[in-house]
Tab-separated table of C-alpha atoms in Angstrom:
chain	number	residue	atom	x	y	z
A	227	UNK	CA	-10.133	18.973	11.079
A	228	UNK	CA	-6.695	17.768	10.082
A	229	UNK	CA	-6.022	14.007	10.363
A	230	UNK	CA	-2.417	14.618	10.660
A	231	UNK	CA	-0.857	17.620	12.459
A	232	UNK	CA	2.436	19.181	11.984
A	233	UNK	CA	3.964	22.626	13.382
A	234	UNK	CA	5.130	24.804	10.059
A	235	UNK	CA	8.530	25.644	11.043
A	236	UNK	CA	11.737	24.475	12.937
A	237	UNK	CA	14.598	26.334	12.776
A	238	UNK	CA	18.692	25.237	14.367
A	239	UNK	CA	21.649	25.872	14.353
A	240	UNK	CA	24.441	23.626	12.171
A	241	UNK	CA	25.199	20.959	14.451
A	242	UNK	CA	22.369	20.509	16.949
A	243	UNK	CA	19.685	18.107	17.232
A	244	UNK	CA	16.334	18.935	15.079
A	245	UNK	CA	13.363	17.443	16.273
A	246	UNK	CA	10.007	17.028	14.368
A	247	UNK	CA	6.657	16.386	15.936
A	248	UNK	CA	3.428	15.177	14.236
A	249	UNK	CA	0.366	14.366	15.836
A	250	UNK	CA	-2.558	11.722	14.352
A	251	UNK	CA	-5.867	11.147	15.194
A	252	UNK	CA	-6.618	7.429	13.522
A	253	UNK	CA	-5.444	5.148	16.739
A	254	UNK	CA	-6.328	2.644	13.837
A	255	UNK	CA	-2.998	4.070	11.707
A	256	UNK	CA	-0.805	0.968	10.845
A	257	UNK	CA	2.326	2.548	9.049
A	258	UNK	CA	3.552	6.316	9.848
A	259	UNK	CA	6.036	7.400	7.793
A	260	UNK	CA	8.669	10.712	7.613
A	261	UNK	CA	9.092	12.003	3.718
A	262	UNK	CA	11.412	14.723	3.556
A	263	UNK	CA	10.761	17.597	0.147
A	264	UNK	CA	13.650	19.714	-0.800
A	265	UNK	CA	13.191	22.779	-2.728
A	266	UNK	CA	11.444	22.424	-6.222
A	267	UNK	CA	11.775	18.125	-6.082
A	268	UNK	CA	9.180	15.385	-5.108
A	269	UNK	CA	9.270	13.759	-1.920
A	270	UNK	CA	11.897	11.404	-0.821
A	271	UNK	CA	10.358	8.498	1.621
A	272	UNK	CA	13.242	8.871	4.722
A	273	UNK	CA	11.902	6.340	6.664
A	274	UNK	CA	8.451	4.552	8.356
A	275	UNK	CA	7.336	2.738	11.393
A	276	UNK	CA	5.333	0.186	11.859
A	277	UNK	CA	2.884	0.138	14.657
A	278	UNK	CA	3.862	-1.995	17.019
A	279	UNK	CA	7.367	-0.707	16.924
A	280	UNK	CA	7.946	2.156	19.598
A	281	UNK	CA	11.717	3.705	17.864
A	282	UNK	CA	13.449	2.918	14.574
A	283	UNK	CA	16.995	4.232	13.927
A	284	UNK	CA	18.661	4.574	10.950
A	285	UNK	CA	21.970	6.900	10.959
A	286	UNK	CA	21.312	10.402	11.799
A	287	UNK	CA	17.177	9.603	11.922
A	288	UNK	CA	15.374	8.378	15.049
A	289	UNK	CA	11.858	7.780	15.054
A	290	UNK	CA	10.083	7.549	18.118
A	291	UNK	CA	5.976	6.405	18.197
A	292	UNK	CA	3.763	7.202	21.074
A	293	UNK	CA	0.346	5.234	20.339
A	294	UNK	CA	-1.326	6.060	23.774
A	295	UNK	CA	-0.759	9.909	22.694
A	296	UNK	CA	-0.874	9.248	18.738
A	297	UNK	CA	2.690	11.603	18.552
A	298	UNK	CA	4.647	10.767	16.063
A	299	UNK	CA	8.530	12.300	16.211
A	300	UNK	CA	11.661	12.618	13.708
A	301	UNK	CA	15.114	13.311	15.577
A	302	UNK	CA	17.557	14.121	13.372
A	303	UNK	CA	21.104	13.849	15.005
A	304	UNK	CA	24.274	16.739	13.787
A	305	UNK	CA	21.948	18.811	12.119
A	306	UNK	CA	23.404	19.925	8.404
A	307	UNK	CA	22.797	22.804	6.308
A	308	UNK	CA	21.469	20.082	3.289
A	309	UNK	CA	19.004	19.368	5.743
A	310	UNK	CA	17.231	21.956	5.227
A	311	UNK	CA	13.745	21.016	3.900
A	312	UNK	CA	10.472	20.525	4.025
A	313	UNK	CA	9.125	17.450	6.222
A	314	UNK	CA	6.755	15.392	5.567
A	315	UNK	CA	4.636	12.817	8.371
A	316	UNK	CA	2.170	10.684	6.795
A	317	UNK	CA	0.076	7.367	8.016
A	318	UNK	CA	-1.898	4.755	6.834
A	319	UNK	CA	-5.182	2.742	7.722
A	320	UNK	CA	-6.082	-0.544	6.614
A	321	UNK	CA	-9.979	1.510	6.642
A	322	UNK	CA	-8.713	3.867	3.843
A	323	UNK	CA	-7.021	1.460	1.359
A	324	UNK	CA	-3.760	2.025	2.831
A	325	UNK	CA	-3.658	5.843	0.854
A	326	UNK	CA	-1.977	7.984	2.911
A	327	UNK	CA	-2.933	11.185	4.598
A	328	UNK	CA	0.048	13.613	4.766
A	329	UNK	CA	0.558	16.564	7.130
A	330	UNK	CA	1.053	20.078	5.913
A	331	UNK	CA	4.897	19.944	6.124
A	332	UNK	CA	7.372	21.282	8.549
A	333	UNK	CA	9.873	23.256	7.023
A	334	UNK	CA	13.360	23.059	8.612
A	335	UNK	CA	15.724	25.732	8.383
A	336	UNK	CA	19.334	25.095	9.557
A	337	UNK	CA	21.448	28.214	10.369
A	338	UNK	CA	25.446	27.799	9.986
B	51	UNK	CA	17.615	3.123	-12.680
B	52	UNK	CA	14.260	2.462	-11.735
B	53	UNK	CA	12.399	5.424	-10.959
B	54	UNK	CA	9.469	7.729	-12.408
B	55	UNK	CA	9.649	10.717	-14.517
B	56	UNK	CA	7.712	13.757	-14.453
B	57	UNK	CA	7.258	15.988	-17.748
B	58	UNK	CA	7.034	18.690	-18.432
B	59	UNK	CA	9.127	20.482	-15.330
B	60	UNK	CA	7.428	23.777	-15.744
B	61	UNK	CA	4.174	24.448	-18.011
B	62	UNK	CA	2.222	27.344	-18.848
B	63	UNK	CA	-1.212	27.252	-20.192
B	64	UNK	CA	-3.313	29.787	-21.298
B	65	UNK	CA	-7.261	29.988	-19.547
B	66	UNK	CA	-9.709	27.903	-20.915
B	67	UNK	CA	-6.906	24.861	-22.235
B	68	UNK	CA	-6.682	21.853	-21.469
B	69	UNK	CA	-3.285	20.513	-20.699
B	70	UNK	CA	-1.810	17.220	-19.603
B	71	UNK	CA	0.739	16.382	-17.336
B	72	UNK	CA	2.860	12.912	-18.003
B	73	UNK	CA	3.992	10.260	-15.624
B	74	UNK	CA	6.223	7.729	-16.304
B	75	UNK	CA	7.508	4.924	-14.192
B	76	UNK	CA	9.808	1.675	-14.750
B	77	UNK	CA	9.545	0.181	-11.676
B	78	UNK	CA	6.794	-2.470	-11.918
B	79	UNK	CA	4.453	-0.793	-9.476
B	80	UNK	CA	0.761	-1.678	-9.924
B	81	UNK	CA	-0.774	1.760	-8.127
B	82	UNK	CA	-0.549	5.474	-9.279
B	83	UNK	CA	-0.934	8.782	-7.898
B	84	UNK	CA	-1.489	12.115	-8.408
B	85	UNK	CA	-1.127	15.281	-5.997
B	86	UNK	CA	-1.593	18.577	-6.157
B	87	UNK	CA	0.349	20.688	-3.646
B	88	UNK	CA	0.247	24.465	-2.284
B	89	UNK	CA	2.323	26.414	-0.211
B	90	UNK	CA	0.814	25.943	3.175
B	91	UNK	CA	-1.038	23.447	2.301
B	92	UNK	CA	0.495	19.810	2.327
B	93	UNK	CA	-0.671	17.260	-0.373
B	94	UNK	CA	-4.090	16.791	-1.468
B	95	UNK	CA	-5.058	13.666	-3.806
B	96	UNK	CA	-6.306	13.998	-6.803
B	97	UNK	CA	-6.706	10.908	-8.909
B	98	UNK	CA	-5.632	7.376	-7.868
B	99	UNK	CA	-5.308	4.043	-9.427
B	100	UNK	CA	-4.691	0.753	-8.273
B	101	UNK	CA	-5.091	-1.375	-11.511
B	102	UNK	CA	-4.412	-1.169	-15.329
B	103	UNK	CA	-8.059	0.499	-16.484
B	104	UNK	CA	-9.327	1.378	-13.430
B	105	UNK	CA	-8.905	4.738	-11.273
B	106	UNK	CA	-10.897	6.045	-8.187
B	107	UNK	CA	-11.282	10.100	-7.326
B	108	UNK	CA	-9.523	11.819	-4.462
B	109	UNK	CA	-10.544	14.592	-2.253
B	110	UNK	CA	-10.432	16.925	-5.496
B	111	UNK	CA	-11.242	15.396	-8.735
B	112	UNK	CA	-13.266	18.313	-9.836
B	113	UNK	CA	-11.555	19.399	-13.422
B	114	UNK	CA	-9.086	16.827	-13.470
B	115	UNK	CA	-9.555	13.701	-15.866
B	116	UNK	CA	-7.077	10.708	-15.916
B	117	UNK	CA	-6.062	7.434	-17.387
B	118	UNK	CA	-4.516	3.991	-17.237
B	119	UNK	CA	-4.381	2.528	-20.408
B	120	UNK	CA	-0.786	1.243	-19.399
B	121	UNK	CA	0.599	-0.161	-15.845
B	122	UNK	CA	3.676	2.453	-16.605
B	123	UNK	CA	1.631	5.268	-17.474
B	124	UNK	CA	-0.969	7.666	-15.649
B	125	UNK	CA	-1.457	10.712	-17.175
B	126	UNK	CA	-3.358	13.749	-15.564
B	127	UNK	CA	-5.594	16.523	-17.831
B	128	UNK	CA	-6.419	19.108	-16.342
B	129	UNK	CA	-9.246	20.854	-17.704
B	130	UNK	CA	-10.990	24.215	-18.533
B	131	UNK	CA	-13.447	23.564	-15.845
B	132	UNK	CA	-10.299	23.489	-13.176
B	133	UNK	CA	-11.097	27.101	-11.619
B	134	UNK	CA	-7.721	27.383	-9.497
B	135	UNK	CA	-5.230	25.413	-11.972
B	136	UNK	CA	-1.790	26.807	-10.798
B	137	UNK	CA	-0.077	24.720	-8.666
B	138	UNK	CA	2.795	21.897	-7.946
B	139	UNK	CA	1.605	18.438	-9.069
B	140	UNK	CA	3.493	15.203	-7.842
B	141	UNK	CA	2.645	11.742	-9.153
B	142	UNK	CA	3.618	8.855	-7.189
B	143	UNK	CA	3.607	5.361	-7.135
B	144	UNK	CA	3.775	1.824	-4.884
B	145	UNK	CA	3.463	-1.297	-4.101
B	146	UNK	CA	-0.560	-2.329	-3.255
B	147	UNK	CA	-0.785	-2.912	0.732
B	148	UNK	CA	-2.406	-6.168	0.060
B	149	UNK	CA	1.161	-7.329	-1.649
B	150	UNK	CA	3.557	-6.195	1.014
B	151	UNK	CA	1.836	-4.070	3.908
B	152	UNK	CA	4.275	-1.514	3.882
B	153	UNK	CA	2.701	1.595	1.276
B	154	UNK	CA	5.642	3.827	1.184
B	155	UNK	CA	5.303	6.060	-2.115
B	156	UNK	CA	8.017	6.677	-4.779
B	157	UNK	CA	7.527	10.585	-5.798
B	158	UNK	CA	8.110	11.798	-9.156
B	159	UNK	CA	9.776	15.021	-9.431
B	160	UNK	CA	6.802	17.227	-10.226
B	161	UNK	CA	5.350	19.316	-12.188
B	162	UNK	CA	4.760	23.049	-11.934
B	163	UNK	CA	1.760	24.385	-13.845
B	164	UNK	CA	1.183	28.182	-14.185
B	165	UNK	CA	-2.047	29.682	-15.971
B	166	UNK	CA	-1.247	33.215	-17.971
C-alpha cells in the first residue's frame, strides 16, 4: 500500500479556508514537507516540518503535525484563484537515505 | 539565478528511439533526481544520484539509463526497451541529508515526452 496518503480533490470557494490532509505510515518520518505543482511546471517546495515541531506558519500556510495519528495537514488561509493547484505531501526517513516518498497529489480547485 | 533547467519542454519520439532528456543545474547541489509522473499517479523515482560518477535505481529503472559525468549534469535516456514511455519527467535536486538534515528538493520544470 501507499506510504503516503492524500484525498484527490478539494474544491472552495475564493476566499475561504482550504485545508489539505495527508496521512503517513513511517512513525520513523523525520521531515514532512507540502510541494505545491501548478499546471504544466515542476514542483515548488511551499514549506516542511520537522518532527518534533507540532505547527509551522508562514503567511497564508499553516502546517499542523499529528505524530500519535501520523496526519499531516496544509491550511491555507483567504483562499485565491492562483491557488489553484496540485498539492503535494511528502516525508523523509533517515532508513531510506532521506529520498522522499510523495503522495499522489491533491488537486485544489478554487471557485470565484 | 540559481536554479535548474529542463530541455527539451515537449519531445516526441518515434517507437523503438532512444531519446534523452537534459538537466541542468547551477546551484552547487551534490544529489540528482529523476521522476516520472502520471495523471493519478503522484511521482515515482526513477534514477538517483548522490555523487559525481555514481547513481543508484529507483522504483522503475527498467528502460531508463543515466549519467553523472558532471556534478551539474544528470541526463536521463530513455530507451527502446521503455514499454510505456509517454509521460511527464521532473528532475530535481538537493542538498545530501548528511550536510544539512533538511532534504527539500529543487524541481526542474519538466519534461513532457510523447511516443508517435
Amino acid at each position: 500500500g501507499e506510504d503516503v496518503e492524500q484525498s484527490l480533490f478539494l474544491s472552495v470557494r475564493e476566499g475561504d479556508s482550504s485545508v489539505i490532509n495527508c496521512t503517513y505510515t513511517d512513525s520513523s518520518s523525520t521531515y514532512l514537507y507540502w510541494y505545491k505543482q501548478e499546471p504544466g511546471a515542476g514542483l515548488q517546495l511551499l514549506t516542511y516540518i520537522f518532527s518534533n515541531m507540532d505547527m509551522k506558519q508562514d503567511q497564508r500556510l499553516t502546517v499542523l503535525l499529528n505524530k500519535k495519528d501520523k496526519h499531516l495537514s496544509l491550511r491555507i488561509a483567504d483562499t485565491q484563484t492562483g491557488d489553484s493547484a496540485i498539492y503535494f505531501c511528502a516525508e523523509t526517513t533517515p532508513g531510506g537515505s532521506y529520498i522522499p516518498t510523495f503522495g499522489r497529489g491533491t488537486s485544489l480547485i478554487v471557485h470565484p | 539565478d540559481g536554479g535548474i533547467t529542463q530541455s527539451p519542454k515537449y519531445l516526441f519520439r518515434k517507437e523503438g528511439q532512444n531519446v534523452t532528456l537534459s538537466c541542468e543545474q547551477n546551484l552547487n547541489h551534490d544529489a540528482m533526481y529523476w521522476y516520472r509522473q502520471d495523471p493519478g499517479q503522484g511521482l515515482r523515482l526513477i534514477y538517483y544520484s548522490q555523487i559525481v560518477n555514481d547513481f543508484q535505481k529507483g522504483d522503475i529503472a527498467e528502460g531508463y539509463s543515466v549519467s553523472r559525468e558532471k556534478k551539474e549534469s544528470f541526463p536521463l535516456t530513455v530507451t527502446s526497451a521503455q514499454k510505456n514511455p509517454t509521460a511527464f519527467y521532473l528532475c530535481a535536486s538537493s542538498i545530501p541529508s548528511t550536510r544539512t538534515g533538511n532534504y527539500g528538493y529543487t524541481f526542474g520544470s519538466g519534461t513532457r515526452l510523447t511516443v508517435v
